[in-house]
């Protein structure tokens, strides 16, 4: 055996069997609610092994599936659903009308679930779709071809709640927005109608709600005339024909009313006569009173036709015949009141005679509709419309006698006749004021309605006018006129005081258009006596009111400019407190185009009374002459510079 160690030969290893693959545990992405609560392993089946073993109800929520692709798809679907809901909400905000928008905002503020919001949106979209299809059918007809302006939403509009809810279609082609039309109708019956009513509010609203063109007390012509007049009281963008041009306020409805009147082809229905009355005064305040006076001439003829028509229904005993007689009497007396007031303001002969039928009676305890201070918040008050109407009618009969004597155009009364008439009118005015019903009196501690303030302004305006015109006709000595002048100044200060009551009670931003004339006459009366502090204070307050009115009515814009120019011609230094007011007026309201569209016969009261001599009395010609002189002065200045 050698020293080297022999190596052992190893036996071959046993063959190795292929390993059996081990089944890996299936990963469950979604556990049932019971296993999730116990934090136990779940088989993921439905039902799972654990729930079967313990005899439990097995619920698996697929929304908790945490797999990446499924989770991502679920989130995308959810976001798309939210986006669709958002788009639908925008659709309602854009096209749903204020009523639907207001309801939607109320729901959102109540913190609803998305499911509740979705149900609301789907329901309202169905309504909008149905309304749009109906409107489209109407627009395709020959009668409705005017492009309807886009609705404009703002905070005021969203919070606006009109007093009356009336439809736009079929009464006007200008808009299909029921809320906007309701807004304008509510403004009209709050601020314009009570001062010089010529229709029955309840009957008009009743018939307008029916949306029937065959209605007795409503017509497209009357509705569009009312809407045109009411636009002056609205701050909505839709009140302008051209949103960027304040001079077009109400012009679209005004033109539509003229078109409707032409289509009536001379038929003198009750609504036609009422529409003419509204349109004539609307034209005057829009600075188109040359056209307005033509309408009043047509109105006089239509009123005679209306009285003739009334005889055919006077024998009827039905409720409808009774309503027609009552509303016709109201209309005839309303036309009389309106046309006499216009004749008195414009120094024109009366076009309508005093109605032969008695004035409708008043019932103090149940005196017509309630008055709402719309669009402001405030208590609803008894309007005392018929008490007011009777008081206004009595005042009108007094003014009628004065107009007939001085403005009939055929006679030239002597100074003695004028003096005698002035004394008679004054005595009748004193009796009128003493016998005024309690609800129409100005008393401390009582809330005075705007139209009641208007009635008293009218009274003081009459006092000023007859005093100043009688003084002009008498040609007496200066000493003889001292007392009448003080009476006129006192009445002018009273008008300023009544405007202050309106400002403190109802605000200065909105008041009846009739106030424009009362304010203008008072300002012209005070113009020559501004060295007295009481007169100066009254003048300043009236200037503020006139400037507010000048933003709403072209006639007010023209009258304020006329006062400014008249003061310059008379050499009167206006109070320093009004300097900023007139600078702003010239820059923001009058501007280089202030006279554009002004076709006004409205008289310069200073020229009428002889305070300003050798001048044109009509407003448009007076201002045109002044503009020509200013242009000439500028041209001369330019030549001097060159």
Coordinates of C-alpha atoms in Angstrom, one line a residue:
X1 CA 0.0 0.0 0.0
X2 CA 1.5 3.1 -1.1
X3 CA 1.8 6.3 1.1
X4 CA -0.6 8.1 -1.2
X5 CA -4.0 8.0 0.1
X6 CA -6.5 6.4 -2.2
X7 CA -9.6 8.5 -3.0
X8 CA -13.0 6.9 -2.2
X9 CA -15.4 6.5 -5.1
X10 CA -18.8 8.0 -4.2
X11 CA -21.9 6.2 -5.1
X12 CA -24.2 8.0 -7.5
X13 CA -26.9 10.2 -5.9
X14 CA -30.5 9.2 -5.9
X15 CA -32.5 10.8 -8.7
X16 CA -34.3 14.1 -7.7
X17 CA -38.0 14.4 -8.3
X18 CA -39.5 17.5 -10.0
X19 CA -40.8 19.8 -7.3
X20 CA -44.6 20.2 -7.1
X21 CA -45.5 23.8 -7.8
X22 CA -46.9 25.5 -4.7
X23 CA -50.3 27.2 -5.2
X24 CA -50.0 30.9 -4.3
X25 CA -52.8 32.5 -2.4
X26 CA -55.2 34.6 -4.6
X27 CA -55.0 38.2 -3.7
X28 CA -58.5 39.6 -3.1
X29 CA -58.9 43.3 -4.0
X30 CA -62.3 43.7 -2.4
X31 CA -63.3 42.3 1.0
X32 CA -66.9 42.0 2.1
X33 CA -68.2 44.4 4.8
X34 CA -68.0 41.8 7.6
X35 CA -64.4 40.8 6.9
X36 CA -63.4 44.4 6.6
X37 CA -65.0 45.1 10.0
X38 CA -63.2 42.1 11.6
X39 CA -60.0 42.8 9.7
X40 CA -60.0 39.2 8.6
X41 CA -58.9 37.6 5.4
X42 CA -61.8 37.4 2.9
X43 CA -62.1 34.8 0.1
X44 CA -63.6 37.5 -2.1
X45 CA -66.4 35.3 -3.3
X46 CA -70.0 36.1 -2.9
X47 CA -70.8 34.9 -0.3
X48 CA -67.3 34.6 1.1
X49 CA -66.1 31.6 3.1
X50 CA -66.1 33.4 6.4
X51 CA -69.7 34.6 6.0
X52 CA -70.8 31.1 5.0
X53 CA -69.1 29.6 8.0
X54 CA -70.6 32.1 10.5
X55 CA -74.0 32.3 8.7
X56 CA -73.7 36.0 8.0
X57 CA -75.1 38.1 5.2
X58 CA -72.3 38.9 2.8
X59 CA -72.1 42.3 1.1
X60 CA -69.3 43.3 -1.2
X61 CA -69.1 47.0 -2.2
X62 CA -67.6 47.3 -5.6
X63 CA -66.8 50.9 -5.0
X64 CA -64.1 49.9 -2.6
X65 CA -62.3 47.9 -5.2
X66 CA -58.7 49.2 -4.9
X67 CA -57.3 47.8 -8.1
X68 CA -55.7 50.7 -10.0
X69 CA -57.5 50.4 -13.3
X70 CA -60.9 49.9 -11.8
X71 CA -60.4 52.7 -9.3
X72 CA -59.2 55.1 -11.9
X73 CA -62.2 54.3 -14.2
X74 CA -64.6 54.8 -11.3
X75 CA -63.1 58.2 -10.5
X76 CA -63.3 59.2 -14.1
X77 CA -66.9 58.2 -14.3
X78 CA -67.7 60.1 -11.2
X79 CA -65.9 63.3 -12.4
X80 CA -67.7 63.0 -15.8
X81 CA -71.0 62.8 -13.9
X82 CA -70.2 65.8 -11.8
X83 CA -69.2 67.7 -14.9
X84 CA -72.5 66.9 -16.6
X85 CA -74.3 68.1 -13.6
X86 CA -72.3 71.3 -13.5
X87 CA -73.1 71.9 -17.2
X88 CA -76.8 71.3 -16.5
X89 CA -76.7 73.8 -13.6
X90 CA -75.1 76.4 -15.9
X91 CA -77.8 75.7 -18.5
X92 CA -80.5 76.6 -16.0
X93 CA -78.5 79.7 -14.8
X94 CA -78.1 80.8 -18.4
X95 CA -81.5 80.1 -19.9
X96 CA -83.8 79.1 -17.1
X97 CA -85.4 82.4 -16.2
X98 CA -85.2 84.1 -12.8
X99 CA -87.9 82.0 -11.1
X100 CA -86.0 78.7 -11.9
X101 CA -82.7 80.3 -11.1
X102 CA -84.0 81.5 -7.7
X103 CA -85.3 78.0 -6.9
X104 CA -82.0 76.5 -7.9
X105 CA -80.0 78.9 -5.6
X106 CA -82.4 78.2 -2.7
X107 CA -81.8 74.4 -3.2
X108 CA -78.0 74.8 -3.4
X109 CA -78.0 76.9 -0.2
X110 CA -79.9 74.1 1.6
X111 CA -76.9 71.8 1.2
X112 CA -78.6 69.1 -0.8
X113 CA -77.0 65.8 -1.9
X114 CA -75.8 65.6 -5.5
X115 CA -78.6 63.1 -6.2
X116 CA -81.2 65.6 -5.0
X117 CA -79.6 68.3 -7.1
X118 CA -79.5 66.0 -10.1
X119 CA -83.2 65.3 -9.8
X120 CA -84.0 69.0 -9.5
X121 CA -81.9 69.9 -12.6
X122 CA -83.4 67.1 -14.8
X123 CA -86.9 68.3 -13.8
X124 CA -86.2 71.9 -14.6
X125 CA -84.4 71.1 -17.9
X126 CA -87.6 69.3 -19.1
X127 CA -89.6 72.5 -18.3
X128 CA -87.1 74.7 -20.2
X129 CA -87.2 72.4 -23.2
X130 CA -90.9 72.4 -23.3
X131 CA -91.1 76.2 -23.0
X132 CA -88.5 76.7 -25.7
X133 CA -90.4 74.5 -28.1
X134 CA -93.6 76.5 -27.5
X135 CA -91.8 79.8 -27.9
X136 CA -90.1 78.6 -31.1
X137 CA -93.5 77.7 -32.5
X138 CA -94.8 81.2 -31.7
X139 CA -91.7 83.0 -33.1
X140 CA -91.9 81.1 -36.4
X141 CA -95.3 82.7 -37.0
X142 CA -95.6 86.1 -38.8
X143 CA -96.6 87.9 -35.6
X144 CA -93.4 87.1 -33.7
X145 CA -90.3 88.0 -35.6
X146 CA -88.4 90.3 -33.2
X147 CA -85.2 89.0 -31.8
X148 CA -85.5 88.5 -28.1
X149 CA -82.6 90.0 -26.2
X150 CA -80.4 87.8 -23.9
X151 CA -81.4 87.8 -20.3
X152 CA -78.9 89.5 -17.9
X153 CA -78.6 88.2 -14.3
X154 CA -77.5 90.4 -11.4
X155 CA -78.0 90.5 -7.7
X156 CA -80.9 92.9 -7.9
X157 CA -82.7 90.7 -10.4
X158 CA -82.1 87.5 -8.5
X159 CA -83.6 89.0 -5.3
X160 CA -86.5 90.7 -7.2
X161 CA -90.0 89.5 -6.4
X162 CA -92.6 91.3 -8.6
X163 CA -96.0 92.2 -7.1
X164 CA -97.8 90.8 -10.1
X165 CA -97.0 87.6 -12.1
X166 CA -98.1 87.9 -15.7
X167 CA -97.0 86.3 -18.9
X168 CA -95.0 88.0 -21.7
X169 CA -96.4 86.0 -24.6
X170 CA -98.7 86.7 -26.4
X171 CA -98.7 90.3 -25.3
X172 CA -95.3 91.5 -26.6
X173 CA -92.8 90.4 -29.2
X174 CA -89.9 92.2 -27.5
X175 CA -89.2 89.5 -24.8
X176 CA -90.4 86.1 -23.7
X177 CA -89.2 86.7 -20.1
X178 CA -92.2 86.5 -17.8
X179 CA -90.2 87.8 -14.9
X180 CA -89.0 90.9 -16.7
X181 CA -92.5 91.7 -17.9
X182 CA -93.9 91.1 -14.4
X183 CA -91.2 93.4 -13.1
X184 CA -92.2 96.2 -15.4
X185 CA -96.0 95.8 -14.8
X186 CA -95.4 95.9 -11.1
X187 CA -93.3 99.0 -11.4
X188 CA -96.0 100.7 -13.5
X189 CA -98.8 100.0 -11.0
X190 CA -96.6 101.1 -8.1
X191 CA -95.2 104.4 -9.4
X192 CA -97.0 105.6 -12.5
X193 CA -100.5 104.3 -12.5
X194 CA -101.6 105.7 -9.0
X195 CA -100.9 109.3 -10.0
X196 CA -103.1 109.5 -13.1
X197 CA -105.0 106.2 -13.4
X198 CA -107.0 105.6 -16.6
X199 CA -107.6 101.9 -16.3
X200 CA -108.7 99.3 -13.8
X201 CA -105.7 97.6 -12.3
X202 CA -107.6 94.4 -11.1
X203 CA -109.4 93.9 -14.4
X204 CA -106.2 94.5 -16.5
X205 CA -104.1 92.0 -14.4
X206 CA -106.9 89.4 -14.5
X207 CA -107.1 89.6 -18.3
X208 CA -103.4 89.7 -18.9
X209 CA -102.9 86.5 -16.8
X210 CA -105.3 84.7 -19.2
X211 CA -102.9 85.3 -22.1
X212 CA -106.0 85.6 -24.4
X213 CA -105.8 88.2 -27.1
X214 CA -109.6 88.4 -27.1
X215 CA -109.6 89.8 -23.6
X216 CA -111.8 92.8 -22.9
X217 CA -109.5 94.8 -20.7
X218 CA -106.0 94.0 -22.1
X219 CA -104.4 94.2 -25.5
X220 CA -100.9 94.0 -27.0
X221 CA -101.0 97.8 -27.7
X222 CA -101.9 98.6 -24.1
X223 CA -99.4 96.2 -22.6
X224 CA -96.5 97.5 -24.7
X225 CA -97.4 101.1 -23.9
X226 CA -97.3 100.2 -20.2
X227 CA -94.0 98.4 -20.6
X228 CA -92.5 101.3 -22.5
X229 CA -93.6 103.7 -19.7
X230 CA -92.4 101.4 -16.9
X231 CA -88.9 101.0 -18.3
X232 CA -88.0 104.4 -16.9
X233 CA -88.4 103.0 -13.4
X234 CA -86.3 99.8 -14.1
X235 CA -82.6 99.4 -13.6
X236 CA -82.5 96.1 -15.5
X237 CA -80.3 96.0 -18.6
X238 CA -83.3 94.7 -20.7
X239 CA -85.1 98.1 -20.1
X240 CA -82.8 99.6 -22.7
X241 CA -83.1 98.9 -26.4
X242 CA -79.3 99.5 -26.6
X243 CA -77.7 98.6 -23.2
X244 CA -74.9 101.1 -23.5
X245 CA -77.3 104.0 -24.5
X246 CA -79.5 105.4 -21.7
X247 CA -81.5 107.4 -24.2
X248 CA -83.0 104.2 -25.5
X249 CA -84.7 103.2 -22.3
X250 CA -88.1 101.7 -23.2
X251 CA -87.7 102.6 -26.8
X252 CA -88.1 99.0 -28.0
X253 CA -91.5 98.7 -26.3
X254 CA -92.4 102.2 -27.4
X255 CA -91.9 101.3 -31.1
X256 CA -93.7 98.0 -30.6
X257 CA -96.7 99.9 -29.1
X258 CA -96.8 102.2 -32.1
X259 CA -96.7 99.1 -34.4
X260 CA -99.6 97.5 -32.5
X261 CA -101.6 100.8 -32.6
X262 CA -101.2 100.9 -36.4
X263 CA -102.5 97.3 -36.6
X264 CA -105.6 98.2 -34.7
X265 CA -106.6 100.3 -37.8
X266 CA -108.7 103.0 -36.0
X267 CA -110.8 100.7 -33.9
X268 CA -111.6 102.5 -30.6
X269 CA -111.8 99.7 -28.1
X270 CA -111.5 100.3 -24.4
X271 CA -108.0 99.0 -24.3
X272 CA -107.1 101.1 -27.4
X273 CA -108.2 104.3 -25.7
X274 CA -106.3 103.4 -22.5
X275 CA -103.2 102.5 -24.5
X276 CA -103.3 105.9 -26.3
X277 CA -103.5 107.6 -22.9
X278 CA -100.4 105.7 -21.6
X279 CA -98.5 106.1 -24.9
X280 CA -99.1 109.9 -25.1
X281 CA -97.7 110.6 -21.6
X282 CA -94.9 108.1 -22.2
X283 CA -93.9 110.0 -25.3
X284 CA -93.9 113.3 -23.3
X285 CA -91.6 112.0 -20.6
X286 CA -89.3 110.4 -23.3
X287 CA -88.9 114.0 -24.7
X288 CA -91.1 113.3 -27.7
X289 CA -94.1 115.4 -26.6
X290 CA -94.6 116.8 -30.0
X291 CA -95.6 113.3 -31.0
X292 CA -97.3 112.9 -27.6
X293 CA -99.5 115.9 -28.3
X294 CA -100.6 114.2 -31.6
X295 CA -101.5 111.1 -29.6
X296 CA -103.6 113.3 -27.3
X297 CA -105.5 114.6 -30.3
X298 CA -106.3 111.1 -31.4
X299 CA -107.2 110.3 -27.8
X300 CA -109.8 113.0 -27.8
X301 CA -111.5 111.5 -30.8
X302 CA -111.2 108.0 -29.4
X303 CA -112.8 109.2 -26.1
X304 CA -115.8 110.4 -27.9
X305 CA -116.2 107.1 -29.7
X306 CA -115.8 105.4 -26.3
X307 CA -118.7 107.4 -24.8
X308 CA -120.8 106.5 -27.8
X309 CA -120.0 102.8 -27.4
X310 CA -120.9 103.1 -23.7
X311 CA -124.5 103.8 -24.5
X312 CA -124.8 100.5 -26.2
X313 CA -123.9 98.6 -23.0
X314 CA -125.6 100.9 -20.5
X315 CA -128.8 98.9 -20.7
X316 CA -127.2 95.5 -19.9
X317 CA -127.6 94.0 -16.4
X318 CA -124.9 91.3 -16.5
X319 CA -121.8 91.4 -14.5
X320 CA -119.7 91.9 -17.6
X321 CA -121.8 94.9 -18.7
X322 CA -121.5 96.3 -15.2
X323 CA -117.7 95.9 -15.3
X324 CA -117.5 97.6 -18.7
X325 CA -119.6 100.6 -17.5
X326 CA -117.5 101.0 -14.3
X327 CA -114.1 100.7 -16.1
X328 CA -115.3 103.0 -18.9
X329 CA -116.3 105.7 -16.4
X330 CA -113.0 105.3 -14.7
X331 CA -111.2 105.6 -18.1
X332 CA -113.1 108.7 -19.2
X333 CA -112.5 110.5 -16.0
X334 CA -108.9 109.4 -16.1
X335 CA -108.4 110.8 -19.6
X336 CA -110.0 114.0 -18.5
X337 CA -107.6 114.3 -15.5
X338 CA -104.6 113.4 -17.6
X339 CA -105.3 115.7 -20.6
X340 CA -106.2 118.7 -18.4
X341 CA -103.0 118.3 -16.4
X342 CA -101.0 118.2 -19.7
X343 CA -102.8 121.2 -21.1
X344 CA -102.1 123.1 -17.9
X345 CA -98.4 122.2 -18.0
X346 CA -98.0 123.0 -21.7
X347 CA -100.3 126.0 -21.8
X348 CA -102.5 124.4 -24.4
X349 CA -106.3 124.3 -24.9
X350 CA -108.0 121.3 -23.3
X351 CA -108.8 118.5 -25.8
X352 CA -111.2 116.5 -23.7
X353 CA -114.4 117.9 -22.1
X354 CA -115.6 117.0 -18.6
X355 CA -117.4 113.6 -18.8
X356 CA -121.2 113.7 -18.6
X357 CA -121.3 110.7 -16.3
X358 CA -120.5 111.1 -12.6
X359 CA -117.1 110.3 -11.3
X360 CA -116.8 106.8 -9.9
X361 CA -117.5 106.8 -6.1
X362 CA -114.9 106.1 -3.4
X363 CA -115.2 103.8 -0.4
X364 CA -112.6 104.8 2.2
X365 CA -112.7 101.5 4.2
X366 CA -112.4 99.3 1.1
X367 CA -110.8 101.6 -1.3
X368 CA -109.3 99.6 -4.1
X369 CA -106.1 97.5 -4.2
X370 CA -103.2 97.6 -1.8
X371 CA -100.1 99.6 -2.5
X372 CA -96.7 97.8 -2.4
X373 CA -93.5 99.9 -2.3
X374 CA -92.0 97.7 -5.1
X375 CA -89.1 97.2 -5.8
X376 CA -88.1 98.2 -2.2
X377 CA -89.0 96.2 0.9
X378 CA -91.6 97.7 3.1
X379 CA -95.1 97.3 4.5
X380 CA -98.0 96.9 2.2
X381 CA -100.4 99.9 2.6
X382 CA -104.0 100.7 1.7
X383 CA -103.7 102.6 -1.6
X384 CA -106.9 104.7 -1.2
X385 CA -106.9 104.8 -5.0
X386 CA -110.5 106.0 -5.4
X387 CA -110.3 108.6 -2.6
X388 CA -107.3 109.9 -4.5
X389 CA -109.0 109.6 -7.8
X390 CA -112.0 111.7 -6.6
X391 CA -109.7 114.3 -5.1
X392 CA -107.7 114.5 -8.3
X393 CA -110.9 114.8 -10.4
X394 CA -112.2 117.7 -8.2
X395 CA -108.8 119.4 -8.7
X396 CA -109.0 118.9 -12.4
X397 CA -112.4 120.6 -12.7
X398 CA -110.8 123.7 -11.1
X399 CA -107.9 123.7 -13.5
X400 CA -110.2 123.1 -16.5
X401 CA -111.9 126.5 -16.0
X402 CA -108.6 128.3 -15.9
X403 CA -107.3 126.5 -19.1
X404 CA -110.5 127.2 -20.9
X405 CA -110.3 130.9 -20.2
X406 CA -106.6 131.4 -20.9
X407 CA -105.6 128.8 -23.5
X408 CA -108.6 128.2 -25.7
X409 CA -106.8 130.0 -28.6
X410 CA -109.9 132.0 -29.7
X411 CA -110.3 134.7 -27.0
X412 CA -107.8 137.1 -25.4
X413 CA -109.1 137.6 -21.9
X414 CA -108.7 141.0 -20.3
X415 CA -106.6 141.6 -17.2
X416 CA -109.7 142.0 -15.1
X417 CA -111.1 138.6 -16.4
X418 CA -107.8 137.0 -15.5
X419 CA -107.8 138.5 -12.1
X420 CA -111.4 137.5 -11.5
X421 CA -110.7 133.9 -12.6
X422 CA -107.6 133.8 -10.4
X423 CA -109.6 134.8 -7.4
X424 CA -112.3 132.2 -8.1
X425 CA -109.7 129.5 -8.6
X426 CA -108.0 130.4 -5.4
X427 CA -111.2 130.2 -3.4
X428 CA -112.1 126.8 -4.9
X429 CA -108.6 125.6 -4.1
X430 CA -109.0 126.6 -0.5
X431 CA -112.3 124.7 -0.3
X432 CA -110.7 121.7 -2.0
X433 CA -107.9 121.6 0.6
X434 CA -110.2 122.0 3.6
X435 CA -112.5 119.3 2.4
X436 CA -109.8 116.8 1.5
X437 CA -110.4 113.4 2.9
X438 CA -108.2 112.4 6.0
X439 CA -106.4 109.7 4.0
X440 CA -105.2 112.3 1.6
X441 CA -103.9 114.8 4.1
X442 CA -100.2 115.5 5.0
X443 CA -100.0 114.8 8.7
X444 CA -97.0 114.3 11.0
X445 CA -96.6 110.7 12.0
X446 CA -98.4 109.3 9.0
X447 CA -96.8 107.4 6.2
X448 CA -97.6 109.4 3.1
X449 CA -98.0 107.5 -0.2
X450 CA -96.1 108.8 -3.2
X451 CA -99.3 109.5 -5.2
X452 CA -100.7 111.5 -2.3
X453 CA -97.5 113.6 -2.3
X454 CA -98.0 114.0 -6.0
X455 CA -101.5 115.3 -5.5
X456 CA -100.3 118.0 -3.1
X457 CA -97.4 118.9 -5.4
X458 CA -100.0 119.4 -8.1
X459 CA -102.0 121.6 -5.9
X460 CA -99.0 123.8 -5.1
X461 CA -98.0 123.8 -8.8
X462 CA -101.5 125.2 -9.6
X463 CA -101.1 127.9 -7.0
X464 CA -97.7 129.0 -8.6
X465 CA -98.9 128.8 -12.2
X466 CA -102.1 130.9 -11.8
X467 CA -100.3 133.4 -9.6
X468 CA -97.4 133.9 -12.0
X469 CA -99.5 133.9 -15.2
X470 CA -102.1 136.2 -13.7
X471 CA -99.3 138.6 -12.7
X472 CA -98.0 138.5 -16.3
X473 CA -101.4 139.3 -17.7
X474 CA -102.1 142.1 -15.3
X475 CA -99.0 144.2 -16.1
X476 CA -99.3 145.8 -12.7
X477 CA -96.7 147.6 -10.6
X478 CA -93.9 145.8 -8.8
X479 CA -95.4 146.6 -5.4
X480 CA -98.7 145.0 -6.4
X481 CA -96.9 141.8 -7.2
X482 CA -94.8 141.5 -4.0
X483 CA -97.4 139.4 -2.1
X484 CA -98.2 137.1 -5.0
X485 CA -94.5 136.5 -5.5
X486 CA -94.1 135.5 -1.9
X487 CA -97.1 133.1 -2.3
X488 CA -95.4 131.5 -5.3
X489 CA -92.1 131.2 -3.4
X490 CA -93.9 129.6 -0.5
X491 CA -95.6 127.1 -2.8
X492 CA -92.2 126.3 -4.4
X493 CA -90.7 125.6 -1.0
X494 CA -93.7 123.4 -0.2
X495 CA -93.0 121.3 -3.3
X496 CA -89.4 121.0 -2.1
X497 CA -90.6 119.9 1.3
X498 CA -92.9 117.3 -0.2
X499 CA -89.9 115.9 -2.2
X500 CA -88.0 115.7 1.0
X501 CA -90.8 113.7 2.6
X502 CA -90.6 111.4 -0.4
X503 CA -86.9 111.0 -0.1
X504 CA -87.0 110.3 3.6
X505 CA -89.9 107.8 3.3
X506 CA -89.3 106.1 -0.1
X507 CA -85.8 107.1 -1.1
X508 CA -84.7 109.5 -3.9
X509 CA -83.8 106.9 -6.5
X510 CA -87.3 106.4 -7.8
X511 CA -90.4 108.6 -7.8
X512 CA -93.4 109.2 -10.2
X513 CA -92.7 110.9 -13.5
X514 CA -95.3 113.5 -12.8
X515 CA -93.0 115.0 -10.2
X516 CA -90.8 116.3 -13.0
X517 CA -93.1 119.1 -13.9
X518 CA -93.8 120.1 -10.3
X519 CA -90.0 120.2 -9.6
X520 CA -89.3 122.2 -12.7
X521 CA -91.9 124.9 -11.9
X522 CA -90.7 125.2 -8.4
X523 CA -87.0 125.5 -9.5
X524 CA -87.9 128.3 -12.0
X525 CA -89.9 130.1 -9.3
X526 CA -87.0 130.0 -6.8
X527 CA -84.4 130.9 -9.4
X528 CA -84.6 134.7 -9.0
X529 CA -84.7 134.6 -5.2
X530 CA -81.7 132.4 -4.2
X531 CA -80.3 135.1 -1.9
X532 CA -82.8 133.9 0.7
X533 CA -81.4 130.9 2.6
X534 CA -84.7 129.0 2.7
X535 CA -85.1 129.4 -1.0
X536 CA -81.5 128.3 -1.6
X537 CA -82.0 125.2 0.5
X538 CA -85.2 124.3 -1.3
X539 CA -83.5 124.9 -4.7
X540 CA -80.6 122.6 -3.8
X541 CA -82.9 119.8 -2.8
X542 CA -84.9 120.2 -6.0
X543 CA -81.7 120.1 -8.0
X544 CA -80.8 116.8 -6.5
X545 CA -84.2 115.3 -7.3
X546 CA -84.0 116.7 -10.9
X547 CA -80.6 115.2 -11.5
X548 CA -81.9 111.8 -10.3
X549 CA -84.9 112.1 -12.7
X550 CA -82.6 113.2 -15.5
X551 CA -81.0 109.7 -15.5
X552 CA -84.4 108.2 -16.1
X553 CA -86.4 110.6 -18.3
X554 CA -85.2 112.7 -21.3
X555 CA -87.7 115.3 -20.4
X556 CA -86.1 115.7 -16.9
X557 CA -82.7 115.9 -18.6
X558 CA -84.0 118.7 -20.8
X559 CA -85.6 120.6 -18.0
X560 CA -82.5 120.6 -15.8
X561 CA -80.4 121.8 -18.7
X562 CA -83.0 124.5 -19.3
X563 CA -82.8 125.7 -15.7
X564 CA -79.0 125.8 -16.0
X565 CA -79.1 127.8 -19.2
X566 CA -81.8 130.1 -18.0
X567 CA -79.8 130.9 -14.8
X568 CA -76.9 131.8 -17.0
X569 CA -79.0 134.1 -19.2
X570 CA -80.5 135.8 -16.2
X571 CA -77.1 136.3 -14.6
X572 CA -78.1 134.2 -11.5
X573 CA -75.3 132.7 -9.5
X574 CA -76.5 129.2 -8.6
X575 CA -75.6 127.9 -5.1
X576 CA -72.1 126.7 -4.8
X577 CA -73.5 123.4 -3.4
X578 CA -74.8 122.7 -6.9
X579 CA -71.5 123.2 -8.7
X580 CA -70.4 119.6 -8.5
X581 CA -73.9 118.4 -9.4
X582 CA -74.1 120.4 -12.6
X583 CA -70.5 119.5 -13.6
X584 CA -71.4 115.8 -13.2
X585 CA -74.7 116.4 -15.1
X586 CA -72.9 118.0 -18.0
X587 CA -70.2 115.3 -18.1
X588 CA -72.2 112.2 -17.4
X589 CA -75.8 112.9 -18.5
X590 CA -76.0 115.8 -20.9
X591 CA -72.7 115.5 -22.7
X592 CA -72.3 116.5 -26.3
X593 CA -75.4 114.6 -27.4
X594 CA -77.8 115.7 -24.7
X595 CA -80.2 117.3 -27.1
X596 CA -80.3 114.3 -29.4
X597 CA -83.8 112.8 -29.8
X598 CA -85.4 115.7 -27.8
X599 CA -88.5 116.9 -29.6
X600 CA -90.2 118.7 -26.8
X601 CA -92.8 121.5 -26.7
X602 CA -92.3 121.7 -22.9
X603 CA -92.3 125.4 -22.1
X604 CA -89.6 127.3 -20.3
X605 CA -91.5 128.6 -17.3
X606 CA -89.3 131.6 -17.0
X607 CA -90.2 132.7 -20.5
X608 CA -93.9 132.1 -19.9
X609 CA -93.9 134.3 -16.8
X610 CA -91.8 137.0 -18.4
X611 CA -88.9 136.5 -16.2
X612 CA -86.7 135.7 -19.2
X613 CA -87.7 137.8 -22.2
X614 CA -87.0 137.6 -25.9
X615 CA -86.4 133.9 -25.8
X616 CA -88.1 130.8 -27.4
X617 CA -90.5 129.2 -25.1
X618 CA -90.3 125.6 -26.4
X619 CA -87.6 123.5 -24.7
X620 CA -86.1 121.9 -27.8
X621 CA -85.8 125.2 -29.7
X622 CA -84.5 127.0 -26.7
X623 CA -81.7 124.5 -26.1
X624 CA -81.0 124.3 -29.9
X625 CA -80.4 128.0 -29.9
X626 CA -78.1 127.8 -26.9
X627 CA -76.1 125.0 -28.5
X628 CA -75.7 127.0 -31.7
X629 CA -74.4 130.0 -29.6
X630 CA -72.0 127.8 -27.7
X631 CA -70.7 126.3 -31.0
X632 CA -70.3 129.8 -32.4
X633 CA -68.4 130.9 -29.3
X634 CA -66.1 127.9 -29.6
X635 CA -65.4 128.7 -33.3
X636 CA -64.5 132.3 -32.4
X637 CA -62.2 131.1 -29.7
X638 CA -60.4 128.8 -32.1
X639 CA -60.0 131.7 -34.6
X640 CA -58.5 133.9 -31.9
X641 CA -56.0 131.1 -31.0
X642 CA -55.0 130.8 -34.6

